[in-house]
């Protein structure tokens, strides 16, 4: 465990997505013949809610719904309402924003606190090429506006930066989201899963991004909101907002990782780069009681010694890993 507390639980509510981002679910792997999980394999809303209660008793204070694209799971707002009823949990969601305009109000009414929207470029051509389903950027921007208008705020906007693909969009994104009240965060491109053909050369280090933006829009560092926060925060010196950088590759943060991940079919992973998960669906469906399941959570968390990003190198890239769309990003 390395003294790391369990605070965050990320739940993948579907392994399907309506985008085919080239670095995450490339079309040649996730094509029309790809075998996504059948409905019966998915955890039901009741099962997810029961696990959420059990995890809360083990210290979890924040739940992030993710996927795949979580807004593709039918009636997701019902799950949000069930989780909100537990009480005392910070409820958030990560989405590509495609369906956000339609869903923002229902999610807010159900009790969702905030959203994070993934957006890799403002230029429509670059964005359409990256999502690889020709989805227009304007619709994601509308989704962000709708979320902010409903009070799912502050909206965080996550941009994965890949060398030679969208690094030239960094400044345009910074200029666009300054003064918006939204928090733009730049994420280093990671070697998750097996399908994205990752190379260290494709990573644009956070330090370079801070330098690039700071030359035009001076930046000052600010402290973390809480221990274990993944983003390093910077604010514009002129008071026009803040950005964050998530340096998962160049400055790993395994040392204070407080996150567990529950896959779409109920396997628990203590690391994004884990090779195997622990089957909680089998426990749920096999009749285990809450206390017994809670005991498994505690034991697994105690035993964990994973620190993949600390030891990442060209040699670890080939190790077996699970796909991010399944484990939950
Ligand atoms: N579909 C939702 C979305 O687009 O936000 C949620 C799932 S998605 C897997 C979560 C986040 O992971 C997105 O921001 C995506 O850009 C990021 N992501 C996917 N593959 C990545 C990689 N190889 N390196 C860094 N971030 C990645």
CSV table of C-alpha atoms in Angstrom, one decimal, residues 76-309:
chain,number,residue,atom,x,y,z
A,76,UNK,CA,-27.1,7.0,-16.4
A,77,UNK,CA,-28.9,9.8,-14.4
A,78,UNK,CA,-30.7,7.0,-12.5
A,79,UNK,CA,-27.4,5.7,-11.4
A,80,UNK,CA,-26.2,9.2,-10.4
A,81,UNK,CA,-29.4,9.6,-8.3
A,82,UNK,CA,-28.8,6.2,-6.6
A,83,UNK,CA,-25.2,7.2,-5.8
A,84,UNK,CA,-26.3,10.7,-4.6
A,85,UNK,CA,-28.7,9.0,-2.2
A,86,UNK,CA,-25.8,7.4,-0.4
A,87,UNK,CA,-24.7,10.8,0.7
A,88,UNK,CA,-21.3,12.3,1.4
A,89,UNK,CA,-19.7,11.4,-1.9
A,90,UNK,CA,-18.3,13.9,-4.4
A,91,UNK,CA,-19.8,12.7,-7.7
A,92,UNK,CA,-18.1,13.5,-11.0
A,93,UNK,CA,-18.1,12.3,-14.5
A,94,UNK,CA,-15.6,12.2,-17.4
A,95,UNK,CA,-17.1,12.5,-20.9
A,96,UNK,CA,-16.2,13.3,-24.4
A,97,UNK,CA,-19.1,15.8,-24.4
A,98,UNK,CA,-20.9,14.6,-27.5
A,99,UNK,CA,-24.1,13.9,-25.6
A,100,UNK,CA,-23.6,16.4,-22.8
A,101,UNK,CA,-25.8,19.2,-24.0
A,102,UNK,CA,-28.7,16.7,-24.0
A,103,UNK,CA,-27.9,15.2,-20.6
A,104,UNK,CA,-26.5,18.1,-18.5
A,105,UNK,CA,-29.8,19.1,-16.8
A,106,UNK,CA,-30.8,15.5,-15.9
A,107,UNK,CA,-27.4,14.8,-14.5
A,108,UNK,CA,-27.4,17.9,-12.4
A,109,UNK,CA,-30.9,17.2,-11.1
A,110,UNK,CA,-29.9,13.7,-10.2
A,111,UNK,CA,-27.1,15.0,-8.0
A,112,UNK,CA,-23.9,15.1,-10.1
A,113,UNK,CA,-21.5,17.7,-8.8
A,114,UNK,CA,-19.1,18.3,-11.7
A,115,UNK,CA,-17.9,17.1,-15.1
A,116,UNK,CA,-14.6,16.8,-16.9
A,117,UNK,CA,-14.8,17.0,-20.6
A,118,UNK,CA,-12.1,15.6,-22.9
A,119,UNK,CA,-11.2,17.9,-25.8
A,120,UNK,CA,-8.0,17.6,-27.7
A,121,UNK,CA,-8.2,20.5,-30.2
A,122,UNK,CA,-10.3,23.6,-31.1
A,123,UNK,CA,-9.5,23.4,-34.8
A,124,UNK,CA,-12.4,21.4,-36.3
A,125,UNK,CA,-10.3,19.5,-38.8
A,126,UNK,CA,-7.7,18.4,-36.1
A,127,UNK,CA,-10.5,17.5,-33.7
A,128,UNK,CA,-12.5,15.4,-36.3
A,129,UNK,CA,-9.3,13.6,-37.3
A,130,UNK,CA,-8.4,12.8,-33.6
A,131,UNK,CA,-11.9,11.5,-32.7
A,132,UNK,CA,-11.9,9.7,-36.1
A,133,UNK,CA,-15.7,9.7,-36.4
A,134,UNK,CA,-15.8,13.2,-37.9
A,135,UNK,CA,-17.5,14.7,-34.8
A,136,UNK,CA,-17.6,18.5,-34.9
A,137,UNK,CA,-15.9,20.4,-32.1
A,138,UNK,CA,-18.8,22.9,-31.9
A,139,UNK,CA,-21.0,20.3,-30.4
A,140,UNK,CA,-18.5,19.5,-27.6
A,141,UNK,CA,-18.2,23.3,-26.9
A,142,UNK,CA,-22.0,23.4,-26.6
A,143,UNK,CA,-21.9,20.5,-24.2
A,144,UNK,CA,-19.3,22.4,-22.1
A,145,UNK,CA,-21.5,25.5,-22.1
A,146,UNK,CA,-24.6,23.5,-21.1
A,147,UNK,CA,-22.7,21.8,-18.2
A,148,UNK,CA,-21.5,25.2,-16.9
A,149,UNK,CA,-25.0,26.7,-17.2
A,150,UNK,CA,-26.4,23.9,-15.2
A,151,UNK,CA,-23.8,24.4,-12.5
A,152,UNK,CA,-21.8,21.3,-13.1
A,153,UNK,CA,-18.8,23.5,-12.3
A,154,UNK,CA,-16.0,24.2,-12.4
A,155,UNK,CA,-15.9,22.3,-15.7
A,156,UNK,CA,-12.5,20.8,-16.3
A,157,UNK,CA,-11.4,20.3,-19.9
A,158,UNK,CA,-8.8,17.6,-20.4
A,159,UNK,CA,-6.5,17.8,-23.5
A,160,UNK,CA,-4.2,14.8,-24.2
A,161,UNK,CA,-1.2,16.2,-26.1
A,162,UNK,CA,0.5,14.0,-28.7
A,163,UNK,CA,3.6,15.2,-30.4
A,164,UNK,CA,3.1,16.2,-34.0
A,165,UNK,CA,-0.7,15.6,-33.8
A,166,UNK,CA,-2.2,18.4,-31.7
A,167,UNK,CA,0.7,20.2,-29.8
A,168,UNK,CA,0.1,23.2,-32.1
A,169,UNK,CA,-3.4,23.5,-30.6
A,170,UNK,CA,-2.0,24.1,-27.0
A,171,UNK,CA,-1.9,27.9,-27.2
A,172,UNK,CA,-5.3,28.2,-29.0
A,173,UNK,CA,-6.9,26.1,-26.2
A,174,UNK,CA,-5.2,28.2,-23.5
A,175,UNK,CA,-6.4,31.4,-25.1
A,176,UNK,CA,-9.9,30.0,-25.6
A,177,UNK,CA,-10.5,28.8,-22.1
A,178,UNK,CA,-8.8,31.7,-20.2
A,179,UNK,CA,-11.5,33.9,-18.6
A,180,UNK,CA,-14.1,31.1,-19.1
A,181,UNK,CA,-14.1,29.9,-15.5
A,182,UNK,CA,-13.3,26.4,-16.9
A,183,UNK,CA,-10.0,24.7,-15.9
A,184,UNK,CA,-8.0,23.5,-18.8
A,185,UNK,CA,-5.7,20.6,-18.1
A,186,UNK,CA,-3.0,19.1,-20.3
A,187,UNK,CA,-2.3,15.4,-20.0
A,188,UNK,CA,0.8,13.6,-21.2
A,189,UNK,CA,0.1,10.9,-23.7
A,190,UNK,CA,0.4,7.5,-21.9
A,191,UNK,CA,1.2,4.0,-22.9
A,192,UNK,CA,-2.1,2.6,-21.7
A,193,UNK,CA,-3.4,-0.7,-23.2
A,194,UNK,CA,-1.9,-2.3,-26.2
A,195,UNK,CA,-3.6,-0.7,-29.1
A,196,UNK,CA,-2.1,2.8,-29.4
A,197,UNK,CA,1.5,2.1,-30.4
A,198,UNK,CA,2.9,4.4,-27.8
A,199,UNK,CA,6.5,5.8,-28.1
A,200,UNK,CA,8.3,8.1,-25.7
A,201,UNK,CA,8.9,10.4,-28.6
A,202,UNK,CA,5.1,11.1,-28.9
A,203,UNK,CA,5.0,12.5,-25.4
A,204,UNK,CA,5.0,16.3,-25.0
A,205,UNK,CA,6.4,16.9,-21.5
A,206,UNK,CA,4.3,19.1,-19.2
A,207,UNK,CA,7.3,21.4,-18.6
A,208,UNK,CA,7.4,22.2,-22.3
A,209,UNK,CA,3.7,23.0,-22.3
A,210,UNK,CA,4.0,25.3,-19.3
A,211,UNK,CA,7.0,27.0,-21.0
A,212,UNK,CA,5.0,27.4,-24.3
A,213,UNK,CA,2.0,29.0,-22.7
A,214,UNK,CA,4.0,31.0,-20.2
A,215,UNK,CA,5.9,32.8,-22.9
A,216,UNK,CA,2.7,34.4,-24.1
A,217,UNK,CA,0.6,34.3,-21.0
A,218,UNK,CA,2.7,34.5,-17.9
A,219,UNK,CA,2.0,31.7,-15.4
A,220,UNK,CA,2.6,31.3,-11.6
A,221,UNK,CA,2.5,28.0,-9.8
A,222,UNK,CA,-0.2,27.4,-7.2
A,223,UNK,CA,-0.5,24.7,-4.5
A,224,UNK,CA,-2.5,21.5,-4.7
A,225,UNK,CA,-6.2,21.6,-3.6
A,226,UNK,CA,-5.6,18.3,-1.6
A,227,UNK,CA,-2.9,15.7,-1.2
A,228,UNK,CA,-2.7,13.3,-4.1
A,229,UNK,CA,-4.2,15.8,-6.6
A,230,UNK,CA,-2.9,14.6,-10.0
A,231,UNK,CA,-2.7,17.9,-11.7
A,232,UNK,CA,0.0,20.5,-11.0
A,233,UNK,CA,-1.8,23.8,-10.9
A,234,UNK,CA,-0.7,27.1,-12.5
A,235,UNK,CA,-2.6,30.4,-12.7
A,236,UNK,CA,-2.4,33.2,-15.2
A,237,UNK,CA,-0.4,36.1,-13.6
A,238,UNK,CA,-3.1,38.5,-14.8
A,239,UNK,CA,-5.8,36.7,-12.8
A,240,UNK,CA,-7.6,35.3,-15.9
A,241,UNK,CA,-7.9,31.8,-14.6
A,242,UNK,CA,-5.9,28.6,-14.0
A,243,UNK,CA,-4.6,25.6,-15.9
A,244,UNK,CA,-3.3,22.2,-14.8
A,245,UNK,CA,-0.7,19.8,-16.1
A,246,UNK,CA,-0.9,16.0,-15.5
A,247,UNK,CA,2.6,14.7,-15.9
A,248,UNK,CA,1.9,11.0,-15.7
A,249,UNK,CA,4.9,10.1,-17.8
A,250,UNK,CA,7.6,12.7,-17.0
A,251,UNK,CA,6.8,13.1,-13.3
A,252,UNK,CA,4.9,10.1,-12.1
A,253,UNK,CA,2.7,10.4,-9.1
A,254,UNK,CA,2.4,6.8,-7.9
A,255,UNK,CA,3.6,7.8,-4.5
A,256,UNK,CA,0.4,9.4,-3.4
A,257,UNK,CA,-2.1,7.5,-5.7
A,258,UNK,CA,-5.4,7.1,-3.9
A,259,UNK,CA,-7.4,5.8,-6.9
A,260,UNK,CA,-9.0,2.4,-7.5
A,261,UNK,CA,-10.8,1.5,-10.7
A,262,UNK,CA,-13.8,-0.7,-11.2
A,263,UNK,CA,-14.1,-2.1,-14.7
A,264,UNK,CA,-17.4,-2.4,-16.6
A,265,UNK,CA,-17.8,-6.0,-15.6
A,266,UNK,CA,-16.9,-5.4,-11.9
A,267,UNK,CA,-13.2,-6.2,-11.7
A,268,UNK,CA,-11.2,-4.0,-9.3
A,269,UNK,CA,-7.8,-2.6,-10.5
A,270,UNK,CA,-5.5,-0.8,-8.2
A,271,UNK,CA,-3.5,0.7,-11.1
A,272,UNK,CA,-4.3,2.0,-14.5
A,273,UNK,CA,-1.4,-0.2,-15.8
A,274,UNK,CA,-2.4,-3.4,-13.9
A,275,UNK,CA,-2.4,-6.7,-15.7
A,276,UNK,CA,-5.3,-8.3,-13.8
A,277,UNK,CA,-8.3,-7.2,-11.8
A,278,UNK,CA,-10.1,-8.8,-8.8
A,279,UNK,CA,-13.5,-10.1,-9.6
A,280,UNK,CA,-16.0,-8.2,-7.4
A,281,UNK,CA,-19.0,-9.2,-9.6
A,282,UNK,CA,-18.4,-12.8,-8.7
A,283,UNK,CA,-18.5,-11.9,-5.0
A,284,UNK,CA,-21.7,-9.8,-5.5
A,285,UNK,CA,-23.4,-12.5,-7.5
A,286,UNK,CA,-22.1,-15.3,-5.4
A,287,UNK,CA,-24.0,-14.0,-2.3
A,288,UNK,CA,-21.1,-12.4,-0.3
A,289,UNK,CA,-22.2,-10.0,2.4
A,290,UNK,CA,-21.2,-6.3,2.6
A,291,UNK,CA,-18.7,-7.0,5.4
A,292,UNK,CA,-17.0,-9.8,3.5
A,293,UNK,CA,-16.7,-7.7,0.3
A,294,UNK,CA,-15.4,-4.7,2.3
A,295,UNK,CA,-12.8,-7.0,3.8
A,296,UNK,CA,-11.6,-7.9,0.3
A,297,UNK,CA,-11.4,-4.2,-0.6
A,298,UNK,CA,-9.3,-3.5,2.5
A,299,UNK,CA,-7.0,-6.5,2.0
A,300,UNK,CA,-6.4,-5.7,-1.7
A,301,UNK,CA,-5.6,-2.1,-0.9
A,302,UNK,CA,-3.3,-3.1,1.9
A,303,UNK,CA,-1.4,-5.5,-0.4
A,304,UNK,CA,-1.0,-3.1,-3.4
A,305,UNK,CA,2.6,-2.3,-4.3
A,306,UNK,CA,2.0,-1.2,-7.9
A,307,UNK,CA,3.9,1.8,-9.1
A,308,UNK,CA,4.0,1.4,-12.8
A,309,UNK,CA,4.6,5.0,-13.8
